[in-house]
mmCIF file of C-alpha atoms in Angstrom:
data_model
loop_
_atom_site.group_PDB
_atom_site.id
_atom_site.type_symbol
_atom_site.label_atom_id
_atom_site.label_comp_id
_atom_site.label_asym_id
_atom_site.label_seq_id
_atom_site.Cartn_x
_atom_site.Cartn_y
_atom_site.Cartn_z
ATOM 1 C CA MET X 1 -17.771 16.127 19.632
ATOM 2 C CA ALA X 2 -19.456 14.943 22.780
ATOM 3 C CA GLY X 3 -23.196 14.413 22.534
ATOM 4 C CA ARG X 4 -23.222 14.266 18.748
ATOM 5 C CA THR X 5 -24.834 11.552 16.731
ATOM 6 C CA VAL X 6 -22.814 8.921 14.951
ATOM 7 C CA ILE X 7 -20.677 10.355 12.137
ATOM 8 C CA ASN X 8 -21.212 8.793 8.711
ATOM 9 C CA ILE X 9 -17.984 8.284 6.764
ATOM 10 C CA LEU X 10 -18.058 7.143 3.139
ATOM 11 C CA SER X 11 -14.728 5.549 2.179
ATOM 12 C CA VAL X 12 -14.022 5.305 -1.543
ATOM 13 C CA ILE X 13 -11.372 3.178 -3.261
ATOM 14 C CA SER X 14 -11.102 1.942 -6.842
ATOM 15 C CA GLU X 15 -10.844 -1.798 -6.068
ATOM 16 C CA LEU X 16 -10.242 -4.184 -3.151
ATOM 17 C CA ASN X 17 -7.261 -6.123 -4.464
ATOM 18 C CA PHE X 18 -4.331 -6.928 -2.189
ATOM 19 C CA GLY X 19 -2.339 -3.740 -1.610
ATOM 20 C CA GLY X 20 -1.138 -1.278 1.004
ATOM 21 C CA GLY X 21 -3.959 1.221 0.502
ATOM 22 C CA GLU X 22 -6.602 -1.490 0.559
ATOM 23 C CA ASN X 23 -5.152 -2.999 3.728
ATOM 24 C CA ARG X 24 -5.039 0.403 5.410
ATOM 25 C CA LEU X 25 -8.746 0.806 4.737
ATOM 26 C CA LEU X 26 -9.475 -2.734 5.945
ATOM 27 C CA ASN X 27 -7.670 -2.215 9.233
ATOM 28 C CA LEU X 28 -9.342 1.161 9.730
ATOM 29 C CA ALA X 29 -12.749 -0.447 9.120
ATOM 30 C CA ARG X 30 -11.956 -3.149 11.667
ATOM 31 C CA SER X 31 -10.724 -0.741 14.341
ATOM 32 C CA ILE X 32 -12.795 2.431 13.983
ATOM 33 C CA ASP X 33 -14.882 3.354 17.037
ATOM 34 C CA SER X 34 -18.352 2.160 16.051
ATOM 35 C CA ASN X 35 -19.910 4.161 18.875
ATOM 36 C CA ARG X 36 -18.881 7.385 17.122
ATOM 37 C CA PHE X 37 -18.425 6.454 13.463
ATOM 38 C CA ARG X 38 -20.317 4.492 10.859
ATOM 39 C CA LEU X 39 -17.993 3.631 7.979
ATOM 40 C CA SER X 40 -19.240 2.445 4.599
ATOM 41 C CA VAL X 41 -16.966 1.399 1.730
ATOM 42 C CA VAL X 42 -17.554 2.042 -1.963
ATOM 43 C CA THR X 43 -15.527 0.533 -4.816
ATOM 44 C CA LEU X 44 -15.499 2.046 -8.287
ATOM 45 C CA TYR X 45 -14.502 -0.960 -10.381
ATOM 46 C CA SER X 46 -15.418 -4.606 -10.161
ATOM 47 C CA PRO X 47 -12.462 -6.575 -11.534
ATOM 48 C CA PRO X 48 -13.066 -9.627 -13.742
ATOM 49 C CA VAL X 49 -13.323 -12.890 -11.846
ATOM 50 C CA ALA X 50 -10.161 -14.211 -13.491
ATOM 51 C CA ALA X 51 -8.162 -11.185 -12.363
ATOM 52 C CA ALA X 52 -9.546 -11.416 -8.841
ATOM 53 C CA ASN X 53 -8.609 -15.081 -8.637
ATOM 54 C CA ARG X 54 -5.093 -14.359 -9.870
ATOM 55 C CA ARG X 55 -4.377 -11.256 -7.838
ATOM 56 C CA GLY X 56 -6.487 -11.951 -4.787
ATOM 57 C CA THR X 57 -9.198 -9.829 -3.261
ATOM 58 C CA LEU X 58 -9.892 -8.477 0.218
ATOM 59 C CA ARG X 59 -13.656 -8.623 -0.161
ATOM 60 C CA GLY X 60 -13.868 -11.658 2.117
ATOM 61 C CA GLN X 61 -11.950 -9.868 4.869
ATOM 62 C CA PHE X 62 -14.214 -6.816 4.621
ATOM 63 C CA ALA X 63 -17.279 -9.075 4.827
ATOM 64 C CA ALA X 64 -15.859 -10.900 7.865
ATOM 65 C CA ALA X 65 -15.302 -7.530 9.543
ATOM 66 C CA GLY X 66 -18.971 -6.677 9.024
ATOM 67 C CA VAL X 67 -18.175 -3.814 6.645
ATOM 68 C CA LYS X 68 -20.742 -3.143 3.955
ATOM 69 C CA VAL X 69 -19.092 -2.749 0.538
ATOM 70 C CA GLN X 70 -21.063 -1.096 -2.243
ATOM 71 C CA GLU X 71 -19.859 -1.481 -5.826
ATOM 72 C CA LEU X 72 -20.463 1.057 -8.575
ATOM 73 C CA ASN X 73 -19.415 -1.650 -11.076
ATOM 74 C CA LEU X 74 -17.921 0.815 -13.535
ATOM 75 C CA PRO X 75 -15.916 -0.562 -16.470
ATOM 76 C CA HIS X 76 -12.195 -0.300 -15.885
ATOM 77 C CA PRO X 77 -10.609 2.181 -18.344
ATOM 78 C CA SER X 78 -7.607 -0.112 -18.847
ATOM 79 C CA ASN X 79 -9.868 -2.619 -20.599
ATOM 80 C CA VAL X 80 -10.729 -0.167 -23.377
ATOM 81 C CA GLN X 81 -9.118 -0.871 -26.739
ATOM 82 C CA GLY X 82 -8.419 1.677 -29.458
ATOM 83 C CA LEU X 83 -6.475 4.813 -30.222
ATOM 84 C CA ARG X 84 -5.314 7.180 -27.476
ATOM 85 C CA PRO X 85 -8.098 9.763 -28.054
ATOM 86 C CA ILE X 86 -10.689 7.017 -27.687
ATOM 87 C CA LYS X 87 -9.081 5.767 -24.473
ATOM 88 C CA LEU X 88 -8.838 9.277 -23.031
ATOM 89 C CA ALA X 89 -12.456 10.034 -23.877
ATOM 90 C CA ASN X 90 -13.580 6.770 -22.312
ATOM 91 C CA THR X 91 -11.577 7.428 -19.144
ATOM 92 C CA ALA X 92 -13.025 10.932 -18.860
ATOM 93 C CA GLY X 93 -16.539 9.548 -19.300
ATOM 94 C CA THR X 94 -15.982 6.858 -16.676
ATOM 95 C CA LEU X 95 -14.656 9.366 -14.147
ATOM 96 C CA ALA X 96 -17.583 11.722 -14.804
ATOM 97 C CA THR X 97 -20.024 8.859 -14.264
ATOM 98 C CA ALA X 98 -18.239 7.923 -11.039
ATOM 99 C CA ILE X 99 -18.487 11.497 -9.739
ATOM 100 C CA ALA X 100 -22.205 11.636 -10.475
ATOM 101 C CA LYS X 101 -22.937 8.270 -8.870
ATOM 102 C CA LEU X 102 -20.822 9.043 -5.820
ATOM 103 C CA ARG X 103 -22.607 12.363 -5.337
ATOM 104 C CA GLN X 104 -25.937 10.560 -5.421
ATOM 105 C CA LEU X 105 -24.637 8.064 -2.860
ATOM 106 C CA ILE X 106 -23.330 10.820 -0.605
ATOM 107 C CA VAL X 107 -26.726 12.484 -0.584
ATOM 108 C CA ALA X 108 -28.648 9.223 -0.180
ATOM 109 C CA THR X 109 -26.540 8.020 2.757
ATOM 110 C CA ARG X 110 -26.333 11.479 4.349
ATOM 111 C CA ALA X 111 -22.582 11.119 4.636
ATOM 112 C CA ASP X 112 -20.811 13.640 6.855
ATOM 113 C CA ALA X 113 -17.442 13.231 5.120
ATOM 114 C CA VAL X 114 -15.714 11.317 2.352
ATOM 115 C CA ASP X 115 -12.572 9.306 2.975
ATOM 116 C CA ALA X 116 -10.879 8.867 -0.427
ATOM 117 C CA HIS X 117 -8.068 6.372 -0.968
ATOM 118 C CA LEU X 118 -5.403 6.623 -3.687
ATOM 119 C CA GLU X 119 -5.274 8.470 -6.982
ATOM 120 C CA THR X 120 -8.473 7.385 -8.728
ATOM 121 C CA ALA X 121 -10.540 8.339 -5.684
ATOM 122 C CA LEU X 122 -8.811 11.737 -5.726
ATOM 123 C CA TYR X 123 -10.328 12.357 -9.178
ATOM 124 C CA THR X 124 -13.786 11.015 -8.328
ATOM 125 C CA ALA X 125 -14.694 10.977 -4.641
ATOM 126 C CA VAL X 126 -13.144 14.356 -3.843
ATOM 127 C CA PRO X 127 -15.037 16.372 -6.497
ATOM 128 C CA ALA X 128 -18.197 14.394 -5.677
ATOM 129 C CA ALA X 129 -17.897 15.465 -2.031
ATOM 130 C CA ALA X 130 -17.222 19.087 -3.014
ATOM 131 C CA SER X 131 -20.311 19.168 -5.227
ATOM 132 C CA ALA X 132 -22.385 17.693 -2.382
ATOM 133 C CA GLY X 133 -21.075 20.278 0.080
ATOM 134 C CA ILE X 134 -19.280 17.932 2.497
ATOM 135 C CA PRO X 135 -15.565 17.703 3.376
ATOM 136 C CA ALA X 136 -13.251 15.090 1.901
ATOM 137 C CA ALA X 137 -9.902 13.661 2.934
ATOM 138 C CA VAL X 138 -7.613 11.737 0.609
ATOM 139 C CA THR X 139 -4.897 9.219 1.495
ATOM 140 C CA LEU X 140 -1.819 9.184 -0.753
ATOM 141 C CA TYR X 141 1.592 7.512 -0.426
ATOM 142 C CA SER X 142 4.342 7.410 -3.074
ATOM 143 C CA GLU X 143 2.144 8.883 -5.794
ATOM 144 C CA LEU X 144 4.364 11.911 -6.441
ATOM 145 C CA ASP X 145 7.382 9.765 -7.263
ATOM 146 C CA LEU X 146 5.228 7.548 -9.469
ATOM 147 C CA TRP X 147 3.671 10.548 -11.220
ATOM 148 C CA ARG X 148 7.162 11.649 -12.225
ATOM 149 C CA ILE X 149 7.625 8.269 -13.910
ATOM 150 C CA PHE X 150 4.193 7.953 -15.499
ATOM 151 C CA ASP X 151 4.036 11.553 -16.744
ATOM 152 C CA SER X 152 6.896 11.116 -19.213
ATOM 153 C CA LYS X 153 4.547 11.651 -22.172
ATOM 154 C CA SER X 154 4.084 15.271 -23.202
ATOM 155 C CA TYR X 155 0.296 15.318 -22.935
ATOM 156 C CA ARG X 156 0.467 13.974 -19.378
ATOM 157 C CA ARG X 157 3.047 16.579 -18.372
ATOM 158 C CA VAL X 158 0.758 19.305 -19.689
ATOM 159 C CA PHE X 159 -2.581 18.244 -18.223
ATOM 160 C CA PHE X 160 -2.144 15.942 -15.256
ATOM 161 C CA PRO X 161 -0.234 18.131 -12.743
ATOM 162 C CA ALA X 162 -2.858 20.868 -13.023
ATOM 163 C CA ILE X 163 -5.704 18.348 -12.633
ATOM 164 C CA ARG X 164 -4.063 16.850 -9.550
ATOM 165 C CA ARG X 165 -3.433 20.220 -7.908
ATOM 166 C CA PHE X 166 -7.031 21.250 -8.526
ATOM 167 C CA ASN X 167 -8.390 18.126 -6.876
ATOM 168 C CA LEU X 168 -5.916 18.233 -3.990
ATOM 169 C CA ARG X 169 -6.980 21.806 -3.250
ATOM 170 C CA LEU X 170 -10.598 20.624 -3.115
ATOM 171 C CA CYS X 171 -9.674 18.376 -0.182
ATOM 172 C CA SER X 172 -10.271 19.429 3.398
ATOM 173 C CA ALA X 173 -7.425 17.183 4.589
ATOM 174 C CA ILE X 174 -4.742 14.897 3.209
ATOM 175 C CA PHE X 175 -3.405 11.769 4.895
ATOM 176 C CA THR X 176 0.016 10.347 4.176
ATOM 177 C CA ASP X 177 2.352 8.060 6.071
ATOM 178 C CA SER X 178 5.603 10.013 6.307
ATOM 179 C CA ARG X 179 6.997 13.486 6.895
ATOM 180 C CA ALA X 180 8.945 13.180 3.642
ATOM 181 C CA ARG X 181 5.749 12.581 1.660
ATOM 182 C CA ALA X 182 3.955 15.402 3.494
ATOM 183 C CA LEU X 183 6.706 17.820 2.460
ATOM 184 C CA ASP X 184 6.532 16.569 -1.143
ATOM 185 C CA LEU X 185 2.782 17.143 -1.218
ATOM 186 C CA GLU X 186 3.040 20.623 0.294
ATOM 187 C CA GLN X 187 5.594 21.632 -2.317
ATOM 188 C CA PHE X 188 3.565 20.115 -5.141
ATOM 189 C CA ILE X 189 0.283 21.761 -4.131
ATOM 190 C CA GLY X 190 1.807 25.130 -3.288
ATOM 191 C CA GLU X 191 -0.548 27.818 -2.049
ATOM 192 C CA SER X 192 -3.918 26.804 -0.618
ATOM 193 C CA SER X 193 -2.679 23.399 0.512
ATOM 194 C CA PRO X 194 -5.134 21.709 2.891
ATOM 195 C CA PRO X 195 -3.862 20.369 6.241
ATOM 196 C CA ILE X 196 -1.635 17.322 5.723
ATOM 197 C CA HIS X 197 -1.649 14.682 8.470
ATOM 198 C CA VAL X 198 1.102 12.075 8.843
ATOM 199 C CA VAL X 199 -0.517 8.842 10.021
ATOM 200 C CA PRO X 200 1.363 5.580 9.349
ATOM 201 C CA ASN X 201 -0.649 2.522 8.418
ATOM 202 C CA GLY X 202 -1.969 0.292 11.154
ATOM 203 C CA VAL X 203 -1.490 -3.394 10.417
ATOM 204 C CA ARG X 204 -2.649 -6.655 11.938
ATOM 205 C CA LEU X 205 -2.291 -9.808 9.883
ATOM 206 C CA ASP X 206 -4.854 -12.578 9.974
ATOM 207 C CA LYS X 207 -3.661 -15.952 11.202
ATOM 208 C CA PRO X 208 -2.246 -18.247 8.502
ATOM 209 C CA SER X 209 -4.879 -20.443 6.891
ATOM 210 C CA ARG X 210 -2.431 -23.156 5.771
ATOM 211 C CA SER X 211 0.426 -25.035 7.379
ATOM 212 C CA ARG X 212 4.053 -24.197 6.657
ATOM 213 C CA ALA X 213 4.441 -27.434 4.717
ATOM 214 C CA GLU X 214 1.427 -26.656 2.529
ATOM 215 C CA VAL X 215 2.673 -23.149 1.749
ATOM 216 C CA LEU X 216 6.160 -24.378 0.902
ATOM 217 C CA ARG X 217 4.715 -26.963 -1.450
ATOM 218 C CA GLU X 218 2.639 -24.192 -3.088
ATOM 219 C CA PHE X 219 5.932 -22.540 -4.023
ATOM 220 C CA GLY X 220 7.578 -25.764 -5.136
ATOM 221 C CA ILE X 221 9.849 -25.952 -2.095
ATOM 222 C CA PRO X 222 10.323 -29.259 -0.251
ATOM 223 C CA ALA X 223 8.122 -29.228 2.842
ATOM 224 C CA GLU X 224 10.893 -30.696 4.993
ATOM 225 C CA THR X 225 13.542 -28.157 3.919
ATOM 226 C CA ARG X 226 15.802 -26.647 6.555
ATOM 227 C CA ALA X 227 16.818 -23.828 4.194
ATOM 228 C CA THR X 228 16.387 -20.200 5.202
ATOM 229 C CA ILE X 229 13.514 -18.542 3.339
ATOM 230 C CA ILE X 230 14.383 -15.010 2.204
ATOM 231 C CA GLY X 231 11.223 -13.162 1.227
ATOM 232 C CA GLN X 232 9.794 -10.000 -0.218
ATOM 233 C CA VAL X 233 6.051 -9.345 -0.302
ATOM 234 C CA ALA X 234 5.490 -6.518 -2.779
ATOM 235 C CA GLY X 235 4.133 -5.710 -6.196
ATOM 236 C CA LEU X 236 6.306 -7.096 -8.982
ATOM 237 C CA VAL X 237 7.426 -3.736 -10.349
ATOM 238 C CA PRO X 238 11.021 -2.541 -10.868
ATOM 239 C CA PHE X 239 11.104 0.067 -8.101
ATOM 240 C CA LYS X 240 10.322 -2.477 -5.372
ATOM 241 C CA GLY X 241 13.873 -3.844 -5.582
ATOM 242 C CA ALA X 242 13.417 -7.542 -6.325
ATOM 243 C CA ALA X 243 16.390 -7.403 -8.700
ATOM 244 C CA VAL X 244 18.578 -6.136 -5.844
ATOM 245 C CA LEU X 245 17.366 -9.019 -3.667
ATOM 246 C CA LEU X 246 18.289 -11.576 -6.342
ATOM 247 C CA SER X 247 21.810 -10.145 -6.655
ATOM 248 C CA ALA X 248 22.254 -10.289 -2.885
ATOM 249 C CA ALA X 249 20.943 -13.856 -2.782
ATOM 250 C CA ARG X 250 23.449 -14.987 -5.412
ATOM 251 C CA ARG X 251 26.325 -13.908 -3.176
ATOM 252 C CA ALA X 252 24.804 -15.671 -0.176
ATOM 253 C CA VAL X 253 24.404 -18.883 -2.169
ATOM 254 C CA ALA X 254 28.004 -18.550 -3.373
ATOM 255 C CA GLU X 255 29.125 -18.491 0.272
ATOM 256 C CA GLY X 256 27.370 -21.787 0.868
ATOM 257 C CA HIS X 257 24.169 -20.638 2.580
ATOM 258 C CA ASP X 258 21.176 -22.913 2.088
ATOM 259 C CA LEU X 259 18.284 -20.637 1.138
ATOM 260 C CA TYR X 260 15.284 -20.011 -1.078
ATOM 261 C CA VAL X 261 14.074 -16.619 -2.299
ATOM 262 C CA LEU X 262 10.383 -15.748 -2.509
ATOM 263 C CA CYS X 263 9.343 -12.656 -4.465
ATOM 264 C CA VAL X 264 5.596 -12.694 -3.917
ATOM 265 C CA GLY X 265 3.291 -10.114 -5.427
ATOM 266 C CA ASP X 266 0.987 -9.018 -8.190
ATOM 267 C CA ALA X 267 2.449 -8.403 -11.657
ATOM 268 C CA ARG X 268 1.017 -4.890 -11.699
ATOM 269 C CA ILE X 269 2.466 -3.880 -15.050
ATOM 270 C CA GLY X 270 2.041 -7.229 -16.758
ATOM 271 C CA PRO X 271 4.138 -10.383 -17.141
ATOM 272 C CA ALA X 272 7.238 -8.776 -18.677
ATOM 273 C CA TYR X 273 8.917 -7.761 -15.416
ATOM 274 C CA PRO X 274 8.458 -11.116 -13.597
ATOM 275 C CA LEU X 275 9.895 -12.748 -16.724
ATOM 276 C CA GLN X 276 12.847 -10.361 -16.561
ATOM 277 C CA LEU X 277 13.450 -11.345 -12.925
ATOM 278 C CA ARG X 278 13.360 -15.044 -13.777
ATOM 279 C CA ARG X 279 15.901 -14.476 -16.528
ATOM 280 C CA GLN X 280 18.098 -12.613 -14.046
ATOM 281 C CA ALA X 281 17.896 -15.556 -11.650
ATOM 282 C CA GLU X 282 18.946 -17.894 -14.474
ATOM 283 C CA GLU X 283 21.897 -15.680 -15.389
ATOM 284 C CA LEU X 284 22.962 -15.586 -11.735
ATOM 285 C CA GLY X 285 22.759 -19.359 -11.529
ATOM 286 C CA ILE X 286 20.186 -19.412 -8.722
ATOM 287 C CA SER X 287 16.933 -20.047 -10.619
ATOM 288 C CA ASP X 288 16.401 -23.323 -8.747
ATOM 289 C CA ARG X 289 16.387 -21.291 -5.515
ATOM 290 C CA VAL X 290 14.071 -18.483 -6.639
ATOM 291 C CA ARG X 291 10.273 -18.330 -6.754
ATOM 292 C CA ILE X 292 8.603 -15.305 -8.375
ATOM 293 C CA GLN X 293 4.802 -15.407 -8.363
ATOM 294 C CA GLY X 294 1.590 -14.151 -6.883
ATOM 295 C CA TYR X 295 -0.322 -15.683 -4.006
ATOM 296 C CA PRO X 296 -4.086 -15.103 -4.173
ATOM 297 C CA GLY X 297 -4.801 -16.497 -0.703
ATOM 298 C CA ASN X 298 -4.168 -15.173 2.796
ATOM 299 C CA ILE X 299 -0.879 -13.237 2.666
ATOM 300 C CA ALA X 300 -0.226 -14.336 6.252
ATOM 301 C CA ASP X 301 0.414 -17.782 4.767
ATOM 302 C CA VAL X 302 3.401 -16.384 2.894
ATOM 303 C CA TRP X 303 4.714 -14.503 5.914
ATOM 304 C CA SER X 304 4.532 -17.681 7.979
ATOM 305 C CA VAL X 305 7.343 -19.261 5.938
ATOM 306 C CA ILE X 306 9.603 -16.191 5.588
ATOM 307 C CA ASP X 307 12.618 -16.160 7.901
ATOM 308 C CA VAL X 308 14.332 -12.972 6.713
ATOM 309 C CA HIS X 309 12.590 -10.058 5.022
ATOM 310 C CA VAL X 310 14.391 -8.016 2.330
ATOM 311 C CA HIS X 311 12.685 -4.909 0.942
ATOM 312 C CA ALA X 312 15.253 -3.004 -1.130
ATOM 313 C CA SER X 313 12.908 -0.585 -2.914
ATOM 314 C CA SER X 314 14.021 2.580 -4.675
ATOM 315 C CA ILE X 315 10.600 4.287 -4.452
ATOM 316 C CA ASP X 316 8.401 3.877 -1.398
ATOM 317 C CA SER X 317 6.750 5.744 1.411
ATOM 318 C CA LEU X 318 6.231 3.322 4.309
ATOM 319 C CA PRO X 319 5.177 0.029 2.718
ATOM 320 C CA ASN X 320 2.757 -2.214 4.543
ATOM 321 C CA ALA X 321 5.130 -5.130 4.014
ATOM 322 C CA ILE X 322 7.704 -3.590 6.332
ATOM 323 C CA ILE X 323 5.085 -3.075 9.039
ATOM 324 C CA GLU X 324 3.743 -6.604 8.497
ATOM 325 C CA GLY X 325 7.236 -8.000 8.922
ATOM 326 C CA MET X 326 7.693 -5.959 12.111
ATOM 327 C CA SER X 327 4.385 -7.261 13.474
ATOM 328 C CA LEU X 328 5.780 -10.787 13.167
ATOM 329 C CA GLY X 329 9.249 -9.990 14.522
ATOM 330 C CA LYS X 330 11.011 -10.723 11.227
ATOM 331 C CA PRO X 331 14.637 -9.545 10.892
ATOM 332 C CA ALA X 332 14.793 -7.273 7.867
ATOM 333 C CA VAL X 333 17.026 -5.531 5.352
ATOM 334 C CA VAL X 334 15.301 -2.387 4.052
ATOM 335 C CA SER X 335 16.266 0.620 1.936
ATOM 336 C CA SER X 336 16.554 4.226 3.110
ATOM 337 C CA VAL X 337 13.721 5.712 1.056
ATOM 338 C CA GLY X 338 10.548 7.550 2.039
ATOM 339 C CA ALA X 339 9.574 7.112 5.679
ATOM 340 C CA ILE X 340 11.467 3.859 6.171
ATOM 341 C CA PRO X 341 14.447 5.475 7.996
ATOM 342 C CA GLU X 342 11.973 7.312 10.265
ATOM 343 C CA HIS X 343 10.787 3.997 11.679
ATOM 344 C CA VAL X 344 13.513 1.407 11.121
ATOM 345 C CA ASP X 345 16.532 2.137 13.310
ATOM 346 C CA HIS X 346 19.651 0.668 11.741
ATOM 347 C CA GLY X 347 21.089 -2.018 13.984
ATOM 348 C CA ARG X 348 18.136 -1.951 16.388
ATOM 349 C CA THR X 349 14.936 -2.735 14.487
ATOM 350 C CA GLY X 350 16.434 -3.723 11.134
ATOM 351 C CA LEU X 351 19.322 -3.085 8.771
ATOM 352 C CA VAL X 352 18.981 -0.009 6.550
ATOM 353 C CA ILE X 353 20.844 0.166 3.239
ATOM 354 C CA PRO X 354 21.046 2.713 0.394
ATOM 355 C CA PRO X 355 18.587 2.119 -2.469
ATOM 356 C CA ASP X 356 19.804 0.402 -5.632
ATOM 357 C CA ASP X 357 22.855 -1.032 -3.879
ATOM 358 C CA PRO X 358 23.144 -4.820 -4.372
ATOM 359 C CA ALA X 359 26.506 -4.933 -2.580
ATOM 360 C CA ALA X 360 25.080 -3.312 0.561
ATOM 361 C CA ALA X 361 22.051 -5.614 0.396
ATOM 362 C CA ALA X 362 24.342 -8.642 0.166
ATOM 363 C CA GLU X 363 26.501 -7.534 3.107
ATOM 364 C CA SER X 364 23.459 -6.949 5.306
ATOM 365 C CA LEU X 365 21.781 -10.209 4.289
ATOM 366 C CA LEU X 366 24.982 -12.130 4.996
ATOM 367 C CA ARG X 367 25.255 -10.476 8.394
ATOM 368 C CA LEU X 368 21.838 -11.853 9.327
ATOM 369 C CA LEU X 369 22.566 -15.303 7.900
ATOM 370 C CA ARG X 370 25.901 -15.570 9.709
ATOM 371 C CA ASP X 371 24.624 -14.386 13.098
ATOM 372 C CA ARG X 372 21.190 -15.805 13.905
ATOM 373 C CA ASP X 373 21.222 -14.420 17.451
ATOM 374 C CA TYR X 374 21.751 -10.920 16.076
ATOM 375 C CA ALA X 375 18.959 -11.472 13.561
ATOM 376 C CA ALA X 376 16.647 -12.569 16.375
ATOM 377 C CA ARG X 377 17.471 -9.422 18.381
ATOM 378 C CA LEU X 378 16.637 -7.239 15.398
ATOM 379 C CA GLY X 379 13.346 -9.083 14.953
ATOM 380 C CA ALA X 380 12.465 -8.572 18.620
ATOM 381 C CA GLY X 381 13.288 -4.871 18.311
ATOM 382 C CA ALA X 382 11.116 -4.618 15.219
ATOM 383 C CA TYR X 383 8.181 -6.173 17.077
ATOM 384 C CA ARG X 384 8.527 -3.680 19.924
ATOM 385 C CA ARG X 385 8.515 -0.838 17.411
ATOM 386 C CA TYR X 386 5.359 -2.252 15.839
ATOM 387 C CA LEU X 387 3.564 -2.256 19.190
ATOM 388 C CA GLU X 388 4.625 1.350 19.810
ATOM 389 C CA ARG X 389 3.532 2.806 16.459
ATOM 390 C CA PHE X 390 1.705 0.543 14.052
ATOM 391 C CA THR X 391 -1.234 -1.294 15.575
ATOM 392 C CA PRO X 392 -4.599 -0.646 13.851
ATOM 393 C CA GLU X 393 -5.941 0.887 17.053
ATOM 394 C CA ILE X 394 -3.202 3.521 17.163
ATOM 395 C CA THR X 395 -3.822 4.456 13.543
ATOM 396 C CA ALA X 396 -7.603 4.458 13.886
ATOM 397 C CA ARG X 397 -7.556 6.838 16.853
ATOM 398 C CA ALA X 398 -5.297 9.244 14.942
ATOM 399 C CA ILE X 399 -7.493 9.153 11.838
ATOM 400 C CA GLU X 400 -10.667 9.596 13.905
ATOM 401 C CA ALA X 401 -9.234 12.716 15.543
ATOM 402 C CA CYS X 402 -8.250 14.180 12.166
ATOM 403 C CA LEU X 403 -11.663 13.433 10.646
ATOM 404 C CA GLU X 404 -13.426 15.055 13.582
ATOM 405 C CA SER X 405 -11.222 18.110 13.278
ATOM 406 C CA MET X 406 -11.861 18.289 9.528
ATOM 407 C CA ILE X 407 -15.635 18.051 9.963
ATOM 408 C CA ASP X 408 -15.658 20.644 12.748
ATOM 409 C CA ALA X 409 -13.611 23.077 10.643
ATOM 410 C CA HIS X 410 -15.894 22.564 7.656
ATOM 411 C CA ARG X 411 -19.026 23.194 9.703
ATOM 412 C CA SER X 412 -17.477 26.294 11.258
ATOM 413 C CA ARG X 413 -16.641 27.735 7.833
ATOM 414 C CA ARG X 414 -20.174 27.089 6.600
ATOM 415 C CA ALA X 415 -21.658 28.707 9.700
ATOM 416 C CA VAL X 416 -19.526 31.834 9.181
ATOM 417 C CA ALA X 417 -20.443 31.924 5.483
ATOM 418 C CA ARG X 418 -24.102 32.082 6.392
#
């Protein structure tokens, strides 16, 4: 695309809370070639201040990166009270309003392409781009596995798959972070599937904003402790495997290892699951060694105190937490789901276990606790893998090339149609 003017990309995401999709967009915004691309970010919902304070927001990081964030300030459908028909009608109205406003924004900013992130943007930004006559790409991760869970109700099974396929076929490109997810999407969409590009997330953590002692005290851990900190940074939902981590930790404590467990993340489905985890810790007799809570500040603060990372999820694609841990050279125990086995080599860059297997998690965790030199070698291998595959610059160049290809193909089709 030599000699062309700067390409205007409009990136759309529902909110800017802490999360893998939000961090992918942040690192893309920081690393995109500003000589060739101008990236603007649009959010659909503006969460209540209380929720933002509890869950944390990335708005400050976007501002520090010089990225302009526009907010449509639409009411979040989850806040609507009433019977199901009322909720469904309200959600449909909100999505229709979002499509109309996004189309206006696309026209006003003369965007060349839309870069949609996650499911809500699939239903809003993609049809808005189609109606405005410009191409759109969408980034999706483990959505298909989650759709199978969330679509248990009959009305969802009837309507939602067809709606998703329709919107996916409107896309000019799809981004995902693993070959396994790309295959899932191809099979789900069927005929007329747009090109699917596998581009793992690029990650670079900010420096910690607090000392180790301050962070430990935040979690109620003595600042002078010499205990090993076992950590997981992930949403507090069942499929992320925190329960498996607690079972593994109980065995390690029983063998006499001095440790604390941090399960740090947002209670995405409400307080019931964190409460369930705390009860599990009590039943296992390790509640005094377990901390389950969110951290609304710089997530690098949490990583700075973690010595061993355990991510025993049963549903995942390639979670940012694994890449973040690699970027810091953390020895890790991870499960063999999604793209994780594509990038974590067992015995070289981490220890890979079957999902939903507390015994395997315990054996691997104990191996790292018993042999610190081995754990250090795994951490060093993980850091080398990060440098090879997961820096924001590597990801940004791959996404730029795909966006250019998408825009070129779209313009060629329009020229032929004329």
